């Protein structure tokens, strides 16, 4: 389980920061490694990957104005404009992005663990 979490986190950071690499490309290139994961490890890997990818993709969008990943459109349009003005709103955009990603990751992980315990009963 720890390997799935660490792998998802590292690959989510790299995929989010590097523009042009999406989830589909990453999952297709990692297919041979992912086939050794159990179903629960795959879900954990994917949840950690998506939440870290969303956060780091939006960080590069807000700071530099480039698309870190496909769903960073609003962050590029609005977040970068706020950050470029050098106001508190640009920093707030980063903070809210971090908090949103953390809450989503926590909720997804809790629901996944609850589901795995219920299905084991």
PDB file of C-alpha atoms in Angstrom:
ATOM      1  CA  UNK A   1       0.000   0.000   0.000  1.00  0.00           C
ATOM      2  CA  UNK A   2       2.842   2.401   0.839  1.00  0.00           C
ATOM      3  CA  UNK A   3       4.418   1.763  -2.559  1.00  0.00           C
ATOM      4  CA  UNK A   4       1.165   2.733  -4.265  1.00  0.00           C
ATOM      5  CA  UNK A   5       0.921   5.943  -2.232  1.00  0.00           C
ATOM      6  CA  UNK A   6       4.523   7.009  -2.792  1.00  0.00           C
ATOM      7  CA  UNK A   7       4.426   6.108  -6.486  1.00  0.00           C
ATOM      8  CA  UNK A   8       1.167   8.004  -6.974  1.00  0.00           C
ATOM      9  CA  UNK A   9       2.525  11.038  -5.155  1.00  0.00           C
ATOM     10  CA  UNK A  10       5.810  11.217  -7.067  1.00  0.00           C
ATOM     11  CA  UNK A  11       4.203  10.603 -10.443  1.00  0.00           C
ATOM     12  CA  UNK A  12       1.407  13.077  -9.654  1.00  0.00           C
ATOM     13  CA  UNK A  13       3.934  15.789  -8.841  1.00  0.00           C
ATOM     14  CA  UNK A  14       5.960  15.118 -11.981  1.00  0.00           C
ATOM     15  CA  UNK A  15       2.921  14.902 -14.223  1.00  0.00           C
ATOM     16  CA  UNK A  16       1.378  18.043 -12.760  1.00  0.00           C
ATOM     17  CA  UNK A  17       4.528  20.138 -13.111  1.00  0.00           C
ATOM     18  CA  UNK A  18       5.451  18.995 -16.616  1.00  0.00           C
ATOM     19  CA  UNK A  19       3.095  20.499 -19.192  1.00  0.00           C
ATOM     20  CA  UNK A  20       1.652  18.239 -21.852  1.00  0.00           C
ATOM     21  CA  UNK A  21       1.737  14.997 -19.894  1.00  0.00           C
ATOM     22  CA  UNK A  22      -1.733  13.940 -18.849  1.00  0.00           C
ATOM     23  CA  UNK A  23      -3.193  11.169 -16.774  1.00  0.00           C
ATOM     24  CA  UNK A  24      -3.911   8.988 -19.792  1.00  0.00           C
ATOM     25  CA  UNK A  25      -0.342   9.205 -21.051  1.00  0.00           C
ATOM     26  CA  UNK A  26       1.022   8.439 -17.614  1.00  0.00           C
ATOM     27  CA  UNK A  27      -1.258   5.466 -16.996  1.00  0.00           C
ATOM     28  CA  UNK A  28      -0.517   3.981 -20.413  1.00  0.00           C
ATOM     29  CA  UNK A  29       3.223   4.322 -19.896  1.00  0.00           C
ATOM     30  CA  UNK A  30       2.985   2.810 -16.395  1.00  0.00           C
ATOM     31  CA  UNK A  31       0.764  -0.121 -17.407  1.00  0.00           C
ATOM     32  CA  UNK A  32       3.416  -2.818 -17.021  1.00  0.00           C
ATOM     33  CA  UNK A  33       4.181  -1.696 -13.484  1.00  0.00           C
ATOM     34  CA  UNK A  34       0.563  -1.163 -12.458  1.00  0.00           C
ATOM     35  CA  UNK A  35      -0.496  -4.691 -13.357  1.00  0.00           C
ATOM     36  CA  UNK A  36       1.321  -5.923 -10.234  1.00  0.00           C
ATOM     37  CA  UNK A  37      -0.886  -3.799  -7.939  1.00  0.00           C
ATOM     38  CA  UNK A  38      -3.997  -5.202  -6.315  1.00  0.00           C
ATOM     39  CA  UNK A  39      -7.340  -3.526  -6.964  1.00  0.00           C
ATOM     40  CA  UNK A  40      -7.195  -1.602  -3.679  1.00  0.00           C
ATOM     41  CA  UNK A  41      -3.627  -0.461  -4.396  1.00  0.00           C
ATOM     42  CA  UNK A  42      -4.709   0.709  -7.848  1.00  0.00           C
ATOM     43  CA  UNK A  43      -7.524   2.785  -6.392  1.00  0.00           C
ATOM     44  CA  UNK A  44      -5.205   4.285  -3.775  1.00  0.00           C
ATOM     45  CA  UNK A  45      -2.568   4.945  -6.439  1.00  0.00           C
ATOM     46  CA  UNK A  46      -5.100   6.646  -8.686  1.00  0.00           C
ATOM     47  CA  UNK A  47      -6.593   8.753  -5.863  1.00  0.00           C
ATOM     48  CA  UNK A  48      -3.182   9.978  -4.720  1.00  0.00           C
ATOM     49  CA  UNK A  49      -2.079  10.526  -8.317  1.00  0.00           C
ATOM     50  CA  UNK A  50      -5.121  12.595  -9.233  1.00  0.00           C
ATOM     51  CA  UNK A  51      -5.104  14.776  -6.139  1.00  0.00           C
ATOM     52  CA  UNK A  52      -1.388  15.538  -6.318  1.00  0.00           C
ATOM     53  CA  UNK A  53      -1.653  16.078 -10.079  1.00  0.00           C
ATOM     54  CA  UNK A  54      -4.537  18.520  -9.633  1.00  0.00           C
ATOM     55  CA  UNK A  55      -2.659  20.509  -7.023  1.00  0.00           C
ATOM     56  CA  UNK A  56       0.724  20.698  -8.727  1.00  0.00           C
ATOM     57  CA  UNK A  57      -0.851  21.296 -12.121  1.00  0.00           C
ATOM     58  CA  UNK A  58      -2.660  24.294 -10.686  1.00  0.00           C
ATOM     59  CA  UNK A  59       0.442  25.593  -8.903  1.00  0.00           C
ATOM     60  CA  UNK A  60       2.355  25.863 -12.173  1.00  0.00           C
ATOM     61  CA  UNK A  61      -0.708  27.429 -13.768  1.00  0.00           C
ATOM     62  CA  UNK A  62      -1.072  30.062 -11.076  1.00  0.00           C
ATOM     63  CA  UNK A  63       2.616  30.887 -10.769  1.00  0.00           C
ATOM     64  CA  UNK A  64       3.721  30.740 -14.402  1.00  0.00           C
ATOM     65  CA  UNK A  65       0.554  30.824 -16.500  1.00  0.00           C
ATOM     66  CA  UNK A  66       1.180  27.496 -18.275  1.00  0.00           C
ATOM     67  CA  UNK A  67      -1.160  24.549 -18.413  1.00  0.00           C
ATOM     68  CA  UNK A  68       0.263  21.926 -16.067  1.00  0.00           C
ATOM     69  CA  UNK A  69      -2.567  19.585 -16.992  1.00  0.00           C
ATOM     70  CA  UNK A  70      -5.834  19.732 -18.883  1.00  0.00           C
ATOM     71  CA  UNK A  71      -8.091  20.945 -16.073  1.00  0.00           C
ATOM     72  CA  UNK A  72      -5.898  23.957 -15.259  1.00  0.00           C
ATOM     73  CA  UNK A  73      -7.791  26.300 -17.576  1.00  0.00           C
ATOM     74  CA  UNK A  74      -9.501  28.337 -14.853  1.00  0.00           C
ATOM     75  CA  UNK A  75      -6.262  28.524 -12.866  1.00  0.00           C
ATOM     76  CA  UNK A  76      -4.403  29.882 -15.887  1.00  0.00           C
ATOM     77  CA  UNK A  77      -7.121  32.363 -16.748  1.00  0.00           C
ATOM     78  CA  UNK A  78      -7.988  33.655 -13.299  1.00  0.00           C
ATOM     79  CA  UNK A  79      -5.284  32.498 -10.875  1.00  0.00           C
ATOM     80  CA  UNK A  80      -2.357  33.702 -12.970  1.00  0.00           C
ATOM     81  CA  UNK A  81      -4.024  37.069 -13.502  1.00  0.00           C
ATOM     82  CA  UNK A  82      -4.453  37.436  -9.737  1.00  0.00           C
ATOM     83  CA  UNK A  83      -0.900  36.320  -9.029  1.00  0.00           C
ATOM     84  CA  UNK A  84       0.491  38.675 -11.684  1.00  0.00           C
ATOM     85  CA  UNK A  85      -1.089  41.640  -9.905  1.00  0.00           C
ATOM     86  CA  UNK A  86       1.062  40.833  -6.837  1.00  0.00           C
ATOM     87  CA  UNK A  87      -1.885  41.054  -4.495  1.00  0.00           C
ATOM     88  CA  UNK A  88      -2.953  38.817  -1.664  1.00  0.00           C
ATOM     89  CA  UNK A  89      -5.528  37.217  -3.981  1.00  0.00           C
ATOM     90  CA  UNK A  90      -2.822  35.387  -5.938  1.00  0.00           C
ATOM     91  CA  UNK A  91      -1.448  33.864  -2.751  1.00  0.00           C
ATOM     92  CA  UNK A  92      -4.989  33.062  -1.651  1.00  0.00           C
ATOM     93  CA  UNK A  93      -5.522  31.196  -4.924  1.00  0.00           C
ATOM     94  CA  UNK A  94      -2.536  28.970  -4.081  1.00  0.00           C
ATOM     95  CA  UNK A  95      -3.765  28.433  -0.532  1.00  0.00           C
ATOM     96  CA  UNK A  96      -7.298  27.532  -1.612  1.00  0.00           C
ATOM     97  CA  UNK A  97      -5.941  25.198  -4.273  1.00  0.00           C
ATOM     98  CA  UNK A  98      -3.829  23.417  -1.657  1.00  0.00           C
ATOM     99  CA  UNK A  99      -6.721  23.173   0.795  1.00  0.00           C
ATOM    100  CA  UNK A 100      -9.119  21.915  -1.868  1.00  0.00           C
ATOM    101  CA  UNK A 101      -6.677  19.240  -2.989  1.00  0.00           C
ATOM    102  CA  UNK A 102      -6.031  18.167   0.588  1.00  0.00           C
ATOM    103  CA  UNK A 103      -9.727  17.892   1.445  1.00  0.00           C
ATOM    104  CA  UNK A 104     -10.426  15.965  -1.768  1.00  0.00           C
ATOM    105  CA  UNK A 105      -7.533  13.571  -1.103  1.00  0.00           C
ATOM    106  CA  UNK A 106      -8.588  13.037   2.488  1.00  0.00           C
ATOM    107  CA  UNK A 107     -12.209  12.425   1.559  1.00  0.00           C
ATOM    108  CA  UNK A 108     -11.299  10.039  -1.259  1.00  0.00           C
ATOM    109  CA  UNK A 109      -8.936   8.082   0.977  1.00  0.00           C
ATOM    110  CA  UNK A 110     -11.438   7.822   3.820  1.00  0.00           C
ATOM    111  CA  UNK A 111     -14.200   6.663   1.479  1.00  0.00           C
ATOM    112  CA  UNK A 112     -11.866   4.140  -0.121  1.00  0.00           C
ATOM    113  CA  UNK A 113     -10.842   2.691   3.234  1.00  0.00           C
ATOM    114  CA  UNK A 114     -14.466   2.526   4.391  1.00  0.00           C
ATOM    115  CA  UNK A 115     -15.448   0.793   1.175  1.00  0.00           C
ATOM    116  CA  UNK A 116     -12.619  -1.726   1.462  1.00  0.00           C
ATOM    117  CA  UNK A 117     -13.583  -2.582   5.042  1.00  0.00           C
ATOM    118  CA  UNK A 118     -17.240  -2.943   4.141  1.00  0.00           C
ATOM    119  CA  UNK A 119     -16.483  -5.179   1.192  1.00  0.00           C
ATOM    120  CA  UNK A 120     -14.274  -7.411   3.379  1.00  0.00           C
ATOM    121  CA  UNK A 121     -17.178  -8.112   5.734  1.00  0.00           C
TER     122      UNK A 121
END
